[in-house]
XYZ file of C-alpha atoms in Angstrom:
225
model
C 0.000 0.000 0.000
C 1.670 3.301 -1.479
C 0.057 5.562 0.977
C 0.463 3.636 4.310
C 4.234 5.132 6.129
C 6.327 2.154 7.780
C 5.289 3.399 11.666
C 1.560 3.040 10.699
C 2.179 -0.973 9.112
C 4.257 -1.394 12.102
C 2.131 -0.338 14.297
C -0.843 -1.887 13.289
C 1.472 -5.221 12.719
C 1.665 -4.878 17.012
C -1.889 -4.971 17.166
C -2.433 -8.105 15.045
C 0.429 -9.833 16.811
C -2.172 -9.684 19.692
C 1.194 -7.935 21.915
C -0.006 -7.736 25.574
C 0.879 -3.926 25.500
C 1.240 -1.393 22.666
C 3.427 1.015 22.248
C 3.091 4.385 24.365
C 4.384 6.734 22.028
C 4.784 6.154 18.447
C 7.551 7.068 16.087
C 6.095 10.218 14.378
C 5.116 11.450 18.129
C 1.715 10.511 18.354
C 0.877 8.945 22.475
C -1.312 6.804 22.949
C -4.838 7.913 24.733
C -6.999 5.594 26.851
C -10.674 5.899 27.381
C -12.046 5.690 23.552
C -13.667 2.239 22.465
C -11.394 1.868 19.324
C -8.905 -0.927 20.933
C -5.893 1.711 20.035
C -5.932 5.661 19.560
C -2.962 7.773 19.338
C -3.266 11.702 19.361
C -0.401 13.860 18.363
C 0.203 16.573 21.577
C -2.031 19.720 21.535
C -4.100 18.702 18.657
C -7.549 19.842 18.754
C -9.847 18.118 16.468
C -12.621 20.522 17.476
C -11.474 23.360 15.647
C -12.178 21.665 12.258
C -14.389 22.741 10.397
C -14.821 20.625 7.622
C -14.219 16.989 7.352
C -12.610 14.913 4.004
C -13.246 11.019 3.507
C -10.490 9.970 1.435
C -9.910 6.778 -0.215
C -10.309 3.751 1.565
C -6.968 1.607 1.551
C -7.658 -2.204 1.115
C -5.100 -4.907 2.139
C -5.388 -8.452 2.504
C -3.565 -10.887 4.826
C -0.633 -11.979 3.646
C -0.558 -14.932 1.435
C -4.150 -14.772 1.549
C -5.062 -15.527 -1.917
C -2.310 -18.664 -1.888
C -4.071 -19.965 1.020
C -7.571 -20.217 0.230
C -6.283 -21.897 -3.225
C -3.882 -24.237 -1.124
C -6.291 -26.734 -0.303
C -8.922 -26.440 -3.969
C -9.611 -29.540 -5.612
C -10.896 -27.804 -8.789
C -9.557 -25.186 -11.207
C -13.431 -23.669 -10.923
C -13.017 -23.192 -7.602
C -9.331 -21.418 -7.704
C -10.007 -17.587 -6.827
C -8.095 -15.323 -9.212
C -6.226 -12.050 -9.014
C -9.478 -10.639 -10.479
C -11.608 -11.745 -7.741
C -9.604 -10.358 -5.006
C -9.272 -7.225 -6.721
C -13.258 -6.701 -6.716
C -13.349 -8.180 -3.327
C -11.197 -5.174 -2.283
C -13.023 -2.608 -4.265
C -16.232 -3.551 -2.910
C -14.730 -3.268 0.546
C -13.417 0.561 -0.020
C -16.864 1.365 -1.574
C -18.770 -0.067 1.593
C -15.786 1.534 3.732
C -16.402 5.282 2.176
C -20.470 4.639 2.476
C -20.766 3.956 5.762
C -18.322 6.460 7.280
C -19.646 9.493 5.146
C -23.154 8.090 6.184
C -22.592 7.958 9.370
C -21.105 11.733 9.194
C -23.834 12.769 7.577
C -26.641 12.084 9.842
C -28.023 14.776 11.342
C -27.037 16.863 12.386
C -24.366 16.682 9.690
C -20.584 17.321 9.553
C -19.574 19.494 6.436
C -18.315 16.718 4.168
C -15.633 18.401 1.658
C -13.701 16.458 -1.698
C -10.506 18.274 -1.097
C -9.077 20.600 1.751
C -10.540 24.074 1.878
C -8.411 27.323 2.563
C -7.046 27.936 6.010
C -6.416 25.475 8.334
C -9.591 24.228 9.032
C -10.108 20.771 6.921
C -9.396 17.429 8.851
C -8.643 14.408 6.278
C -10.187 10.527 7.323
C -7.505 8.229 5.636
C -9.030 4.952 6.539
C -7.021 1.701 5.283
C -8.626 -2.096 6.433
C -5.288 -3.972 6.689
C -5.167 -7.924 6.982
C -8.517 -8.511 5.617
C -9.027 -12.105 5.840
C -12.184 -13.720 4.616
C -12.543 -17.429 5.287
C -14.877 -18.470 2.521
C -15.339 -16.412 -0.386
C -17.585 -16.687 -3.335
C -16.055 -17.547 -6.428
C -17.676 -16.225 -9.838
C -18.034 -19.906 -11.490
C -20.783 -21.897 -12.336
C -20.216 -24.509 -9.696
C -22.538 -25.441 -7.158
C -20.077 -25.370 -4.451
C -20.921 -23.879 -0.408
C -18.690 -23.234 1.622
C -19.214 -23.899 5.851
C -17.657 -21.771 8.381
C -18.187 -20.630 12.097
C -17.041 -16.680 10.862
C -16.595 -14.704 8.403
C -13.101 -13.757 8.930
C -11.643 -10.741 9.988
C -10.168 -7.209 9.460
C -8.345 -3.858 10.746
C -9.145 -0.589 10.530
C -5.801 1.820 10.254
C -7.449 5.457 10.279
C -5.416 8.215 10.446
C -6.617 11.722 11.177
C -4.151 14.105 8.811
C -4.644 18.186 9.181
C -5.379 19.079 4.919
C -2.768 21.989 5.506
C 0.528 20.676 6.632
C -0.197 17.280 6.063
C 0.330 16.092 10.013
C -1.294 13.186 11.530
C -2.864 14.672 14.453
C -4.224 11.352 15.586
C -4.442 7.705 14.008
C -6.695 4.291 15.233
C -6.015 1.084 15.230
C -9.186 -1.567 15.889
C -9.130 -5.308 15.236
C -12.501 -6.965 14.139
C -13.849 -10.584 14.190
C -16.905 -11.833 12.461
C -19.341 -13.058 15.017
C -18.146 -16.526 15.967
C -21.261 -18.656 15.377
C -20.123 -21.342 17.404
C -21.254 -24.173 14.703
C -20.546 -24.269 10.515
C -22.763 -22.012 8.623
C -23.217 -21.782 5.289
C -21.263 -18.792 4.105
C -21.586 -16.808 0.565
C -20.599 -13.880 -0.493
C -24.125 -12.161 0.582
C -23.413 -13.368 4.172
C -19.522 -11.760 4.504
C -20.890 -8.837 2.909
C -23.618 -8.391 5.872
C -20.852 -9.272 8.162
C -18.341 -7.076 7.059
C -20.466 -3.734 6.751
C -21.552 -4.540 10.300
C -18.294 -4.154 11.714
C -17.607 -0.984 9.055
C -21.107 0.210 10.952
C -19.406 0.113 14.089
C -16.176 1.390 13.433
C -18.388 4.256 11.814
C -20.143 5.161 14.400
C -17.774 4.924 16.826
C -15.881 7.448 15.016
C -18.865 9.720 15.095
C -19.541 9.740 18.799
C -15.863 10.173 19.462
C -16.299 13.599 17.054
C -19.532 14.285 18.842
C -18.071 14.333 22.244
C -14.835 16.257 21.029
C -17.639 18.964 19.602
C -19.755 18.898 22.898
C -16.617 19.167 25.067
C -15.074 17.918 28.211
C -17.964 18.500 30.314
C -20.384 16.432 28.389
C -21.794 13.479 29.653
């Protein structure tokens, strides 16, 4: 991922080592905060996302585990059933396009944050870079005309890198890191690409709206309940 700096990936790599502690301070200066529900925020010293006035959702970043793609075709017994550089491609494009939907709609309920396409003049435009980083769905469709299903107890599983960026200088001011599991169902279910879908934009939901009551108490101040 071009856009993703080496602290961020190693960072988030912490996270999904499943560390017993994280680091306290990262290396661009950002310390780490405690009581938000996001498993890890860091906030740069001083910065004051209230001040913003406008907000900009750029491009969701899509990555999958590594060796993803050779693992799920490890264990295929037909050429059918092989998933091809083509179908992880869309796989990742649908998961920006439900990433971008459900954090602009989730801004956008009212009342609504002023939702901008590029930085406006001053010093007043805060950029959302989200990236989901070792994506890792356990059974996905393939495009053939098979009649193969596929049982699993989850969905898989994802993280959410976001990174809060001023739109003037270009400075993280603050950046999340939140590990997701599909629901564990405790017994194999069949699982299709309409299922991880459902699964997956709950826990975009959530990481949505968790990012718009953290703005909304920012906005109301420390003395809201």
């Amino acid at each position: 991922m071009s856009r993703l700096t080496i602290s961020v990936i190693m960072l988030a790599a912490v996270v999904l080592a499943g560390c017993a502690t994280t680091p306290e301070v990262t290396d661009d200066g950002l310390v780490k905060a405690d009581g938000h529900r996001f498993a890890d925020v860091y906030v740069r010293p001083g910065a004051d996302p209230a001040h913003y006035q406008h907000l900009q959702v750029a491009d969701c970043e899509v990555a999958f585990r590594k060796n993803w793609l050779r693992d799920q075709n490890r264990d295929s017994r037909s050429v059918t059933t092989r998933l091809r550089q083509e179908d992880a491609d869309r796989i990742r494009s649908d998961m920006a396009a439900a990433c971008d939907e459900q954090f602009r709609a989730a801004l956008l309920k009212p009342p609504a944050y002023s939702l901008v396409d590029a930085p406006q003049e001053g010093e007043d435009t805060l950029i959302l870079q989200p990236a989901i980083v070792n994506l890792d769905i356990n059974a996905p469709d393939v495009q053939s005309s098979a009649r193969v299903r596929s049982y699993t107890t989850s969905a898989g599983e994802m993280t959410l890198v976001l990174e809060l960026v001023d739109g003037l200088t270009g400075e993280v001011q603050a950046r999340v890191v939140d590990r997701r599991r599909g629901i564990d169902q405790g017994m194999l279910q069949w699982t299709s690409s309409v299922t991880n879908r459902a699964e997956f934009n709950r826990i975009l939901k959530r990481w949505a709206d968790l990012l718009r009551d953290s703005f909304d108490r920012v906005r109301a101040g420390p003395d809201a309940a």
